[in-house]
């Protein structure tokens, strides 16, 4: 055993320290394509806060980098190992510690899977709204690390709006508690908000106080077919301008619809250029859907099909959740995540189509349309060097287009390694300098997730 593994093993349970390179190789990277991944020296699985502190203290003493990991479903390379690092897997800190219906909070460890928390909250008539499509596998720690969004954000907002307080182990092993368990609280700088989306670069989340909401009624959805992105974009704008707040408003292009049909035999209409799914979950959901149907027709929808019943509605939402895995089967994919003001959604979609044409590539687009958050997915043959280069150029142009339209290079997946070179373009020199100074305050030796984000 090396000094590092020996020292780590002294404060961890038997079997919690993996060093066999054949086994540790599985922990090298998350689900992002085209990001470098190093070779970890060791992968550890602490089960308590004290054990996490032991790992960080050891890392600081020996000056070894630490890469925190949840379920590794991330799409930016933020959880990728760096050479010689300790991969700190948080999946065994996975208890729901409290569900409190009076204060409407949950206290959880970071390895709890998103859908497990949702199901546990539902048993008490409560909900934890942030719902990434990966919710059956991704962890709350990873969701906090990335500031994850999801399908219901158009009505309920993203992860940062639900994180009230955190316990965080700092790089030197100290335990920091931020935030509150109260409904309100403004004491000091908002370190909780700073930590959400910090991609494991500032501290390791070991406990989170999360806001819960009363469980909404089940959603009822409709599907509307449009002949163009312009018409679909106009419908999205009309719905929002009418003061309606759907619980979901998602858009799939023709490439995505075909891919979903192939994977899930969903029977979605393949003649459409853009398929808009809209759902409401309130008591007046039927009336509101009827109003959306009118607005969609006025914007040029060729067909509007409300779900007949709950089962049909659930099927439409399931179809949307299949979009990424379905497109993944068409070739190697680079998944982009550019958000623009929703009023500019159609310009973004048309711009992506022009880029796809210019580079001779297939780019499927699935969007959280209500948030203006697009996921253009570049599909290519990774064994063809020239095509791969074209794919990378198109990916960059898509980010450039998003910034030109007043948007951001990442709506929810984060910067990680994938978009690190682009961060300066969005933040500007002063913004980037301050972000780097913040990193140095939390982690002066650069132990935590080095080379990611800033
Ligand atoms: C099919 C599919 C669909 C997806 N859909 C969505 C979607 O709708 N919306 C969305 O936002 N994302 C989506 N994602 C991306 C991904 O699921 C999210 O980014 C998710 O939040 C990652 O969680 P994870 O547990 O896998 O974290 P990981 O990928 O393991 O880690 C993500 C980041 O968090 C850090 N981290 C993990 N745990 C901790 C901790 N305890 N303390 C500090 N830092 C930590 C890591 O270092 C890393 O920087 C999707 C991914 C897939 C594969």
Short mmCIF file of C-alpha atoms and ligand atoms in Angstrom, two decimals:
data_model
loop_
_atom_site.label_atom_id
_atom_site.label_comp_id
_atom_site.label_asym_id
_atom_site.label_seq_id
_atom_site.Cartn_x
_atom_site.Cartn_y
_atom_site.Cartn_z
CA UNK A 1 0.00 0.00 0.00
CA UNK A 2 1.23 3.49 -0.77
CA UNK A 3 1.44 6.13 1.95
CA UNK A 4 -1.72 7.74 0.53
CA UNK A 5 -3.91 4.62 0.54
CA UNK A 6 -2.50 3.53 3.89
CA UNK A 7 -3.36 6.88 5.48
CA UNK A 8 -6.81 6.95 3.88
CA UNK A 9 -7.60 3.40 5.00
CA UNK A 10 -6.84 4.32 8.62
CA UNK A 11 -9.98 6.48 8.81
CA UNK A 12 -12.33 4.59 6.49
CA UNK A 13 -14.32 1.35 6.82
CA UNK A 14 -12.98 -1.92 5.35
CA UNK A 15 -13.59 -2.09 1.61
CA UNK A 16 -14.00 1.70 1.28
CA UNK A 17 -10.65 2.23 -0.47
CA UNK A 18 -10.30 0.93 -4.03
CA UNK A 19 -6.95 0.88 -5.78
CA UNK A 20 -7.21 -1.86 -8.43
CA UNK A 21 -6.81 0.10 -11.70
CA UNK A 22 -9.30 -2.20 -13.48
CA UNK A 23 -11.91 -1.22 -10.90
CA UNK A 24 -11.01 2.44 -10.44
CA UNK A 25 -11.07 2.98 -14.22
CA UNK A 26 -14.87 2.92 -14.01
CA UNK A 27 -14.73 6.11 -11.94
CA UNK A 28 -12.63 8.12 -14.39
CA UNK A 29 -15.39 10.11 -16.02
CA UNK A 30 -18.98 11.28 -16.09
CA UNK A 31 -21.28 11.07 -19.13
CA UNK A 32 -19.86 14.01 -21.10
CA UNK A 33 -18.18 13.17 -24.38
CA UNK A 34 -14.91 14.76 -25.41
CA UNK A 35 -13.50 15.66 -22.04
CA UNK A 36 -10.14 14.44 -20.84
CA UNK A 37 -10.19 12.11 -17.86
CA UNK A 38 -7.17 11.32 -15.72
CA UNK A 39 -6.30 8.16 -13.83
CA UNK A 40 -7.19 8.25 -10.13
CA UNK A 41 -4.71 6.97 -7.56
CA UNK A 42 -7.58 5.73 -5.42
CA UNK A 43 -11.39 5.78 -5.15
CA UNK A 44 -12.91 6.12 -1.67
CA UNK A 45 -16.44 5.61 -0.33
CA UNK A 46 -16.89 7.37 3.02
CA UNK A 47 -20.10 6.71 4.94
CA UNK A 48 -20.00 9.53 7.50
CA UNK A 49 -19.19 13.23 7.68
CA UNK A 50 -16.16 12.47 9.88
CA UNK A 51 -14.84 10.06 7.25
CA UNK A 52 -15.16 12.75 4.56
CA UNK A 53 -13.23 15.12 6.84
CA UNK A 54 -10.54 12.47 7.25
CA UNK A 55 -10.20 12.14 3.46
CA UNK A 56 -9.89 15.90 2.97
CA UNK A 57 -7.41 16.34 5.82
CA UNK A 58 -5.26 13.55 4.41
CA UNK A 59 -5.46 15.04 0.91
CA UNK A 60 -4.40 18.46 2.18
CA UNK A 61 -1.50 17.07 4.22
CA UNK A 62 -0.22 15.07 1.26
CA UNK A 63 -1.23 17.71 -1.33
CA UNK A 64 -3.29 15.26 -3.38
CA UNK A 65 -6.21 16.53 -5.51
CA UNK A 66 -9.73 15.37 -4.67
CA UNK A 67 -12.56 14.94 -7.18
CA UNK A 68 -16.01 14.64 -5.57
CA UNK A 69 -18.45 12.41 -7.44
CA UNK A 70 -22.14 11.61 -7.23
CA UNK A 71 -23.69 9.26 -9.78
CA UNK A 72 -21.46 10.54 -12.64
CA UNK A 73 -24.42 11.37 -14.87
CA UNK A 74 -22.98 14.88 -15.36
CA UNK A 75 -22.65 16.20 -18.90
CA UNK A 76 -19.71 18.59 -18.60
CA UNK A 77 -16.78 16.46 -17.39
CA UNK A 78 -16.99 18.18 -13.99
CA UNK A 79 -16.75 14.83 -12.18
CA UNK A 80 -13.85 13.53 -14.29
CA UNK A 81 -10.78 12.30 -12.45
CA UNK A 82 -7.47 14.10 -12.69
CA UNK A 83 -4.22 12.11 -12.70
CA UNK A 84 -3.20 10.84 -9.28
CA UNK A 85 -6.33 12.14 -7.55
CA UNK A 86 -8.54 10.74 -4.83
CA UNK A 87 -11.97 10.16 -6.31
CA UNK A 88 -14.34 10.90 -3.45
CA UNK A 89 -17.55 9.05 -4.20
CA UNK A 90 -20.41 10.34 -2.08
CA UNK A 91 -22.92 7.63 -2.98
CA UNK A 92 -22.75 5.90 0.42
CA UNK A 93 -23.82 8.98 2.33
CA UNK A 94 -27.32 8.29 1.15
CA UNK A 95 -29.77 8.72 4.01
CA UNK A 96 -32.83 10.91 4.13
CA UNK A 97 -32.38 12.27 7.65
CA UNK A 98 -35.59 14.26 8.08
CA UNK A 99 -38.83 15.00 6.26
CA UNK A 100 -40.64 17.80 8.05
CA UNK A 101 -44.14 18.66 6.75
CA UNK A 102 -44.59 21.64 9.11
CA UNK A 103 -41.42 23.47 8.10
CA UNK A 104 -41.63 21.90 4.65
CA UNK A 105 -38.02 20.83 4.58
CA UNK A 106 -36.01 17.70 3.95
CA UNK A 107 -32.57 17.14 5.44
CA UNK A 108 -30.62 14.71 3.29
CA UNK A 109 -27.17 13.34 2.69
CA UNK A 110 -25.70 14.04 -0.76
CA UNK A 111 -25.82 10.48 -2.11
CA UNK A 112 -29.63 10.34 -2.00
CA UNK A 113 -30.96 9.76 -5.51
CA UNK A 114 -33.27 12.55 -6.70
CA UNK A 115 -36.24 10.26 -7.46
CA UNK A 116 -35.94 8.54 -4.06
CA UNK A 117 -36.33 11.87 -2.31
CA UNK A 118 -39.28 12.73 -4.55
CA UNK A 119 -40.99 9.43 -3.72
CA UNK A 120 -40.34 9.76 0.02
CA UNK A 121 -41.70 13.32 0.02
CA UNK A 122 -44.78 12.22 -1.96
CA UNK A 123 -45.71 9.77 0.80
CA UNK A 124 -46.23 12.81 3.06
CA UNK A 125 -48.13 14.79 0.42
CA UNK A 126 -45.02 16.87 -0.35
CA UNK A 127 -42.78 17.30 -3.37
CA UNK A 128 -39.16 18.15 -4.14
CA UNK A 129 -39.67 19.82 -7.52
CA UNK A 130 -36.25 19.91 -9.29
CA UNK A 131 -36.50 16.95 -11.65
CA UNK A 132 -33.63 16.42 -14.11
CA UNK A 133 -34.47 13.84 -16.77
CA UNK A 134 -31.81 11.69 -15.09
CA UNK A 135 -33.72 11.79 -11.79
CA UNK A 136 -33.80 8.01 -11.35
CA UNK A 137 -30.00 7.93 -11.10
CA UNK A 138 -28.52 11.36 -10.32
CA UNK A 139 -27.85 12.36 -6.71
CA UNK A 140 -28.82 15.41 -4.70
CA UNK A 141 -25.10 16.15 -4.16
CA UNK A 142 -24.57 16.13 -7.92
CA UNK A 143 -27.68 18.25 -8.43
CA UNK A 144 -26.31 20.80 -5.97
CA UNK A 145 -22.87 20.56 -7.56
CA UNK A 146 -24.26 21.42 -10.98
CA UNK A 147 -27.25 23.57 -9.97
CA UNK A 148 -29.42 21.13 -11.92
CA UNK A 149 -32.60 22.05 -13.73
CA UNK A 150 -35.21 19.79 -15.19
CA UNK A 151 -38.58 19.54 -16.79
CA UNK A 152 -40.67 21.41 -14.24
CA UNK A 153 -38.43 24.49 -13.91
CA UNK A 154 -40.68 26.71 -15.99
CA UNK A 155 -43.10 26.72 -13.05
CA UNK A 156 -41.05 25.59 -10.06
CA UNK A 157 -37.52 26.84 -10.70
CA UNK A 158 -34.13 25.13 -10.43
CA UNK A 159 -32.13 23.46 -7.64
CA UNK A 160 -30.70 26.70 -6.22
CA UNK A 161 -34.22 27.82 -5.30
CA UNK A 162 -34.66 24.78 -3.05
CA UNK A 163 -31.34 24.65 -1.20
CA UNK A 164 -31.78 26.44 2.13
CA UNK A 165 -28.65 25.35 3.94
CA UNK A 166 -25.61 23.13 3.55
CA UNK A 167 -23.00 21.33 5.61
CA UNK A 168 -19.81 21.34 3.62
CA UNK A 169 -16.38 19.87 4.27
CA UNK A 170 -13.71 22.30 3.14
CA UNK A 171 -10.45 21.30 1.47
CA UNK A 172 -8.57 21.34 4.78
CA UNK A 173 -11.20 19.16 6.49
CA UNK A 174 -13.05 21.89 8.41
CA UNK A 175 -16.82 21.62 8.52
CA UNK A 176 -18.76 24.70 7.35
CA UNK A 177 -22.49 25.14 7.94
CA UNK A 178 -24.24 27.65 5.70
CA UNK A 179 -27.76 28.96 5.40
CA UNK A 180 -30.77 28.05 7.48
CA UNK A 181 -33.71 25.76 8.15
CA UNK A 182 -36.11 28.67 8.48
CA UNK A 183 -38.44 29.96 5.80
CA UNK A 184 -36.52 33.24 5.76
CA UNK A 185 -32.97 34.29 6.64
CA UNK A 186 -30.51 36.91 5.39
CA UNK A 187 -27.61 36.66 7.84
CA UNK A 188 -24.37 37.41 6.03
CA UNK A 189 -23.26 36.69 2.49
CA UNK A 190 -25.26 33.93 0.85
CA UNK A 191 -22.64 31.19 0.83
CA UNK A 192 -25.32 28.56 0.20
CA UNK A 193 -26.16 30.09 -3.16
CA UNK A 194 -22.46 30.39 -3.97
CA UNK A 195 -21.90 26.70 -3.29
CA UNK A 196 -24.80 25.59 -5.49
CA UNK A 197 -23.38 25.07 -8.96
CA UNK A 198 -19.77 25.24 -7.73
CA UNK A 199 -19.04 21.79 -9.25
CA UNK A 200 -17.16 20.43 -6.25
CA UNK A 201 -14.49 23.14 -6.53
CA UNK A 202 -15.23 24.94 -3.24
CA UNK A 203 -16.24 22.22 -0.80
CA UNK A 204 -17.83 18.80 -0.44
CA UNK A 205 -21.52 18.82 0.43
CA UNK A 206 -22.23 16.31 3.20
CA UNK A 207 -25.72 17.40 4.20
CA UNK A 208 -28.39 19.62 2.65
CA UNK A 209 -31.51 21.30 3.98
CA UNK A 210 -33.94 21.41 1.08
CA UNK A 211 -37.25 23.20 0.71
CA UNK A 212 -40.28 21.05 -0.08
CA UNK A 213 -43.59 22.09 -1.55
CA UNK A 214 -47.08 20.63 -1.20
CA UNK A 215 -47.44 17.88 -3.80
CA UNK A 216 -49.12 19.26 -6.92
CA UNK A 217 -51.99 17.48 -8.60
CA UNK A 218 -50.88 15.17 -11.44
CA UNK A 219 -50.02 16.94 -14.68
CA UNK A 220 -52.19 16.85 -17.75
CA UNK A 221 -50.41 17.42 -21.06
CA UNK A 222 -51.08 18.23 -24.70
CA UNK A 223 -48.92 17.82 -27.77
CA UNK A 224 -48.92 20.43 -30.54
CA UNK A 225 -47.33 19.95 -33.95
CA UNK A 226 -45.76 22.90 -35.73
CA UNK A 227 -44.48 23.29 -39.29
CA UNK A 228 -41.51 25.44 -38.21
CA UNK A 229 -39.40 26.57 -35.28
CA UNK A 230 -40.76 30.08 -35.82
CA UNK A 231 -44.33 28.92 -35.27
CA UNK A 232 -43.40 26.85 -32.22
CA UNK A 233 -41.37 29.73 -30.76
CA UNK A 234 -44.30 32.09 -31.33
CA UNK A 235 -46.58 29.68 -29.45
CA UNK A 236 -44.18 29.55 -26.48
CA UNK A 237 -44.11 33.36 -26.36
CA UNK A 238 -47.90 33.59 -26.67
CA UNK A 239 -48.43 31.19 -23.75
CA UNK A 240 -46.09 33.12 -21.47
CA UNK A 241 -47.38 36.54 -22.59
CA UNK A 242 -50.93 35.37 -21.78
CA UNK A 243 -49.85 35.05 -18.13
CA UNK A 244 -50.08 31.27 -18.12
CA UNK A 245 -47.50 29.24 -16.18
CA UNK A 246 -47.41 25.65 -17.36
CA UNK A 247 -45.79 23.03 -15.17
CA UNK A 248 -43.88 21.84 -18.23
CA UNK A 249 -43.24 23.26 -21.71
CA UNK A 250 -40.83 21.17 -23.78
CA UNK A 251 -39.96 21.18 -27.46
CA UNK A 252 -38.56 18.36 -29.60
CA UNK A 253 -37.43 18.76 -33.20
CA UNK A 254 -38.06 16.25 -36.00
CA UNK A 255 -34.75 14.41 -35.44
CA UNK A 256 -35.56 13.94 -31.76
CA UNK A 257 -39.14 12.82 -32.39
CA UNK A 258 -37.95 10.13 -34.81
CA UNK A 259 -35.25 8.96 -32.39
CA UNK A 260 -37.72 8.74 -29.50
CA UNK A 261 -40.14 6.73 -31.65
CA UNK A 262 -37.36 4.33 -32.57
CA UNK A 263 -36.29 3.81 -28.99
CA UNK A 264 -39.64 3.80 -27.21
CA UNK A 265 -42.19 2.97 -29.95
CA UNK A 266 -44.05 6.07 -28.81
CA UNK A 267 -46.03 6.78 -31.97
CA UNK A 268 -45.24 10.51 -31.92
CA UNK A 269 -46.11 12.34 -35.16
CA UNK A 270 -43.06 12.26 -37.42
CA UNK A 271 -44.33 14.77 -39.99
CA UNK A 272 -43.84 17.64 -37.53
CA UNK A 273 -40.89 20.04 -37.57
CA UNK A 274 -41.36 20.90 -33.90
CA UNK A 275 -43.42 19.07 -31.30
CA UNK A 276 -44.40 21.15 -28.29
CA UNK A 277 -45.47 19.43 -25.07
CA UNK A 278 -47.31 21.60 -22.57
CA UNK A 279 -48.68 20.49 -19.19
CA UNK A 280 -50.51 22.02 -16.24
CA UNK A 281 -50.89 20.58 -12.76
CA UNK A 282 -53.41 22.87 -11.02
CA UNK A 283 -57.15 22.32 -10.43
CA UNK A 284 -57.96 24.37 -13.56
CA UNK A 285 -55.57 22.39 -15.74
CA UNK A 286 -58.22 21.34 -18.28
CA UNK A 287 -59.30 24.96 -18.91
CA UNK A 288 -55.72 26.14 -19.12
CA UNK A 289 -54.80 23.43 -21.59
CA UNK A 290 -57.77 24.46 -23.73
CA UNK A 291 -56.50 28.05 -23.72
CA UNK A 292 -53.00 26.84 -24.71
CA UNK A 293 -54.54 24.80 -27.53
CA UNK A 294 -56.14 27.99 -28.90
CA UNK A 295 -52.87 29.90 -28.64
CA UNK A 296 -50.97 27.09 -30.39
CA UNK A 297 -53.47 27.02 -33.26
CA UNK A 298 -53.27 30.81 -33.60
CA UNK A 299 -49.46 30.52 -33.78
CA UNK A 300 -49.73 28.02 -36.65
CA UNK A 301 -49.98 24.56 -35.07
CA UNK A 302 -51.14 22.02 -37.63
CA UNK A 303 -52.44 19.63 -34.99
CA UNK A 304 -53.12 19.93 -31.26
CA UNK A 305 -53.78 16.75 -29.34
CA UNK A 306 -54.68 16.94 -25.65
CA UNK A 307 -54.02 13.76 -23.69
CA UNK A 308 -57.27 11.83 -23.15
CA UNK A 309 -56.37 10.75 -19.67
CA UNK A 310 -53.61 10.58 -17.11
CA UNK A 311 -51.98 7.51 -18.67
CA UNK A 312 -51.70 9.19 -22.08
CA UNK A 313 -50.34 12.32 -20.45
CA UNK A 314 -47.70 10.33 -18.55
CA UNK A 315 -46.70 8.67 -21.81
CA UNK A 316 -46.03 12.05 -23.46
CA UNK A 317 -43.84 13.08 -20.54
CA UNK A 318 -42.06 9.74 -20.64
CA UNK A 319 -41.37 10.33 -24.35
CA UNK A 320 -39.65 13.58 -23.46
CA UNK A 321 -37.51 11.89 -20.81
CA UNK A 322 -36.30 9.44 -23.48
CA UNK A 323 -34.97 12.20 -25.73
CA UNK A 324 -31.31 12.15 -24.67
CA UNK A 325 -30.90 8.36 -24.56
CA UNK A 326 -32.72 8.14 -27.91
CA UNK A 327 -30.41 10.64 -29.63
CA UNK A 328 -27.41 8.94 -28.06
CA UNK A 329 -28.15 5.83 -30.11
CA UNK A 330 -27.74 7.67 -33.41
CA UNK A 331 -23.96 8.07 -33.13
CA UNK A 332 -21.46 9.79 -30.91
CA UNK A 333 -23.05 12.87 -29.39
CA UNK A 334 -21.93 16.21 -28.04
CA UNK A 335 -24.71 17.57 -25.86
CA UNK A 336 -24.93 21.33 -25.70
CA UNK A 337 -26.89 23.32 -23.12
CA UNK A 338 -27.38 26.89 -24.23
CA UNK A 339 -30.11 29.05 -22.69
CA UNK A 340 -31.46 32.20 -24.33
CA UNK A 341 -34.25 34.57 -23.34
CA UNK A 342 -37.35 32.59 -24.28
CA UNK A 343 -38.42 35.39 -26.63
CA UNK A 344 -35.39 34.46 -28.78
CA UNK A 345 -35.94 30.70 -28.78
CA UNK A 346 -36.97 30.54 -32.45
CA UNK A 347 -33.87 32.52 -33.51
CA UNK A 348 -31.73 30.05 -31.55
CA UNK A 349 -33.40 27.02 -33.16
CA UNK A 350 -33.15 28.48 -36.65
CA UNK A 351 -29.51 29.41 -36.02
CA UNK A 352 -28.69 25.85 -34.96
CA UNK A 353 -30.32 24.54 -38.16
CA UNK A 354 -28.08 26.88 -40.20
CA UNK A 355 -25.00 25.66 -38.30
CA UNK A 356 -25.99 22.01 -38.89
CA UNK A 357 -26.38 22.71 -42.61
CA UNK A 358 -23.08 24.58 -42.83
CA UNK A 359 -21.15 21.75 -41.20
CA UNK A 360 -23.07 18.96 -42.94
CA UNK A 361 -24.07 17.39 -39.61
CA UNK A 362 -27.22 16.14 -37.93
CA UNK A 363 -28.02 18.20 -34.84
CA UNK A 364 -31.13 17.14 -32.92
CA UNK A 365 -32.56 19.76 -30.58
CA UNK A 366 -34.59 19.16 -27.47
CA UNK A 367 -35.47 22.21 -25.39
CA UNK A 368 -36.90 23.18 -22.05
CA UNK A 369 -38.79 25.70 -24.18
CA UNK A 370 -40.45 27.51 -21.31
CA UNK A 371 -36.99 28.37 -19.96
CA UNK A 372 -35.41 29.12 -23.36
CA UNK A 373 -32.96 26.32 -22.50
CA UNK A 374 -31.94 24.37 -25.60
CA UNK A 375 -29.98 21.13 -25.82
CA UNK A 376 -28.63 20.98 -29.39
CA UNK A 377 -27.14 17.50 -29.71
CA UNK A 378 -24.47 17.17 -32.36
CA UNK A 379 -24.40 13.63 -33.80
CA UNK A 380 -21.30 12.42 -35.60
CA UNK A 381 -18.97 9.54 -36.32
CA UNK A 382 -16.14 9.68 -33.80
CA UNK A 383 -14.00 7.35 -35.90
CA UNK A 384 -13.89 10.02 -38.62
CA UNK A 385 -11.36 12.68 -37.58
CA UNK A 386 -12.54 15.28 -40.03
CA UNK A 387 -16.20 14.86 -39.01
CA UNK A 388 -15.22 15.03 -35.35
CA UNK A 389 -13.45 18.35 -35.98
CA UNK A 390 -16.58 19.66 -37.72
CA UNK A 391 -18.69 18.54 -34.76
CA UNK A 392 -16.45 20.42 -32.36
CA UNK A 393 -16.57 23.60 -34.44
CA UNK A 394 -20.34 23.42 -34.68
CA UNK A 395 -20.57 22.93 -30.90
CA UNK A 396 -18.52 26.08 -30.36
CA UNK A 397 -20.58 28.07 -32.85
CA UNK A 398 -23.74 27.08 -31.02
CA UNK A 399 -22.36 28.60 -27.81
CA UNK A 400 -21.31 31.72 -29.71
CA UNK A 401 -24.82 32.01 -31.13
CA UNK A 402 -26.32 31.68 -27.63
CA UNK A 403 -24.14 34.52 -26.32
CA UNK A 404 -25.02 36.71 -29.33
CA UNK A 405 -28.70 36.22 -28.53
CA UNK A 406 -28.19 37.42 -24.95
CA UNK A 407 -27.99 33.92 -23.50
CA UNK A 408 -25.62 31.79 -21.49
CA UNK A 409 -23.24 28.96 -22.46
CA UNK A 410 -24.86 26.67 -19.92
CA UNK A 411 -28.39 26.71 -18.57
CA UNK A 412 -28.08 23.70 -16.25
CA UNK A 413 -25.31 21.21 -17.09
CA UNK A 414 -22.46 23.41 -15.86
CA UNK A 415 -19.03 24.37 -17.14
CA UNK A 416 -16.82 21.48 -15.99
CA UNK A 417 -14.11 20.78 -18.52
CA UNK A 418 -16.35 20.96 -21.55
CA UNK A 419 -16.97 24.71 -21.47
CA UNK A 420 -14.07 25.98 -19.41
CA UNK A 421 -12.52 27.81 -22.34
CA UNK A 422 -15.81 29.61 -22.90
CA UNK A 423 -16.38 30.84 -19.38
CA UNK A 424 -14.16 33.92 -19.80
CA UNK A 425 -16.18 34.96 -22.85
CA UNK A 426 -19.36 34.96 -20.85
CA UNK A 427 -18.04 36.42 -17.57
CA UNK A 428 -15.49 38.92 -18.86
CA UNK A 429 -12.07 39.48 -17.25
CA UNK A 430 -13.31 41.10 -14.03
CA UNK A 431 -15.94 38.41 -13.45
CA UNK A 432 -13.43 35.63 -14.04
CA UNK A 433 -10.83 37.21 -11.77
CA UNK A 434 -13.30 37.48 -8.88
CA UNK A 435 -14.43 33.90 -9.38
CA UNK A 436 -10.80 32.72 -9.19
CA UNK A 437 -10.25 34.78 -6.04
CA UNK A 438 -13.30 33.13 -4.46
CA UNK A 439 -11.91 29.72 -5.30
CA UNK A 440 -8.64 30.68 -3.58
CA UNK A 441 -10.49 31.78 -0.42
CA UNK A 442 -12.18 28.39 -0.07
CA UNK A 443 -9.34 26.23 -1.36
CA UNK A 444 -6.00 28.09 -1.34
CA UNK A 445 -3.98 24.96 -2.22
CA UNK A 446 -6.20 24.01 -5.16
CA UNK A 447 -7.02 20.57 -3.73
CA UNK A 448 -10.67 20.39 -4.79
CA UNK A 449 -11.53 19.39 -8.34
CA UNK A 450 -8.60 21.27 -9.92
CA UNK A 451 -8.86 22.32 -13.55
CA UNK A 452 -12.65 22.44 -13.52
CA UNK A 453 -14.90 25.43 -14.13
CA UNK A 454 -12.76 28.52 -13.30
C1 LIG B 1 -30.06 11.06 -19.64
C2 LIG B 1 -29.63 12.29 -18.90
C3 LIG B 1 -30.54 13.31 -18.70
C4 LIG B 1 -30.17 14.46 -18.00
N1 LIG B 1 -31.10 15.45 -17.80
C5 LIG B 1 -30.76 16.55 -17.11
C6 LIG B 1 -31.73 17.59 -16.89
O1 LIG B 1 -32.88 17.50 -17.31
N2 LIG B 1 -31.33 18.67 -16.21
C7 LIG B 1 -30.05 18.80 -15.70
O2 LIG B 1 -29.74 19.81 -15.06
N3 LIG B 1 -29.13 17.83 -15.90
C8 LIG B 1 -29.44 16.72 -16.58
N4 LIG B 1 -28.51 15.75 -16.79
C9 LIG B 1 -27.14 15.92 -16.27
C10 LIG B 1 -26.88 15.32 -14.86
O3 LIG B 1 -27.79 14.28 -14.57
C11 LIG B 1 -26.95 16.41 -13.80
O4 LIG B 1 -25.89 17.33 -14.02
C12 LIG B 1 -26.87 15.92 -12.35
O5 LIG B 1 -27.07 17.01 -11.48
C13 LIG B 1 -25.55 15.23 -12.00
O6 LIG B 1 -25.72 14.50 -10.80
P1 LIG B 1 -24.72 13.31 -10.42
O7 LIG B 1 -25.14 12.76 -9.11
O8 LIG B 1 -24.61 12.34 -11.52
O9 LIG B 1 -23.37 14.13 -10.22
P2 LIG B 1 -21.92 13.92 -10.86
O10 LIG B 1 -22.00 13.90 -12.34
O11 LIG B 1 -21.24 12.77 -10.21
O12 LIG B 1 -21.21 15.27 -10.38
C14 LIG B 1 -21.62 16.51 -10.90
C15 LIG B 1 -20.81 17.63 -10.23
O13 LIG B 1 -21.17 17.74 -8.87
C16 LIG B 1 -20.01 17.56 -8.03
N5 LIG B 1 -20.45 16.85 -6.85
C17 LIG B 1 -21.07 15.65 -6.76
N6 LIG B 1 -21.36 15.35 -5.49
C18 LIG B 1 -20.90 16.39 -4.74
C19 LIG B 1 -20.90 16.69 -3.36
N7 LIG B 1 -21.43 15.86 -2.45
N8 LIG B 1 -20.33 17.85 -2.94
C20 LIG B 1 -19.79 18.72 -3.84
N9 LIG B 1 -19.78 18.48 -5.16
C21 LIG B 1 -20.33 17.35 -5.60
C22 LIG B 1 -19.00 16.82 -8.89
O14 LIG B 1 -17.67 17.10 -8.49
C23 LIG B 1 -19.30 17.40 -10.26
O15 LIG B 1 -18.66 18.65 -10.37
C24 LIG B 1 -28.85 14.59 -17.51
C25 LIG B 1 -27.93 13.56 -17.70
C26 LIG B 1 -28.31 12.42 -18.39
C27 LIG B 1 -27.30 11.33 -18.57
#
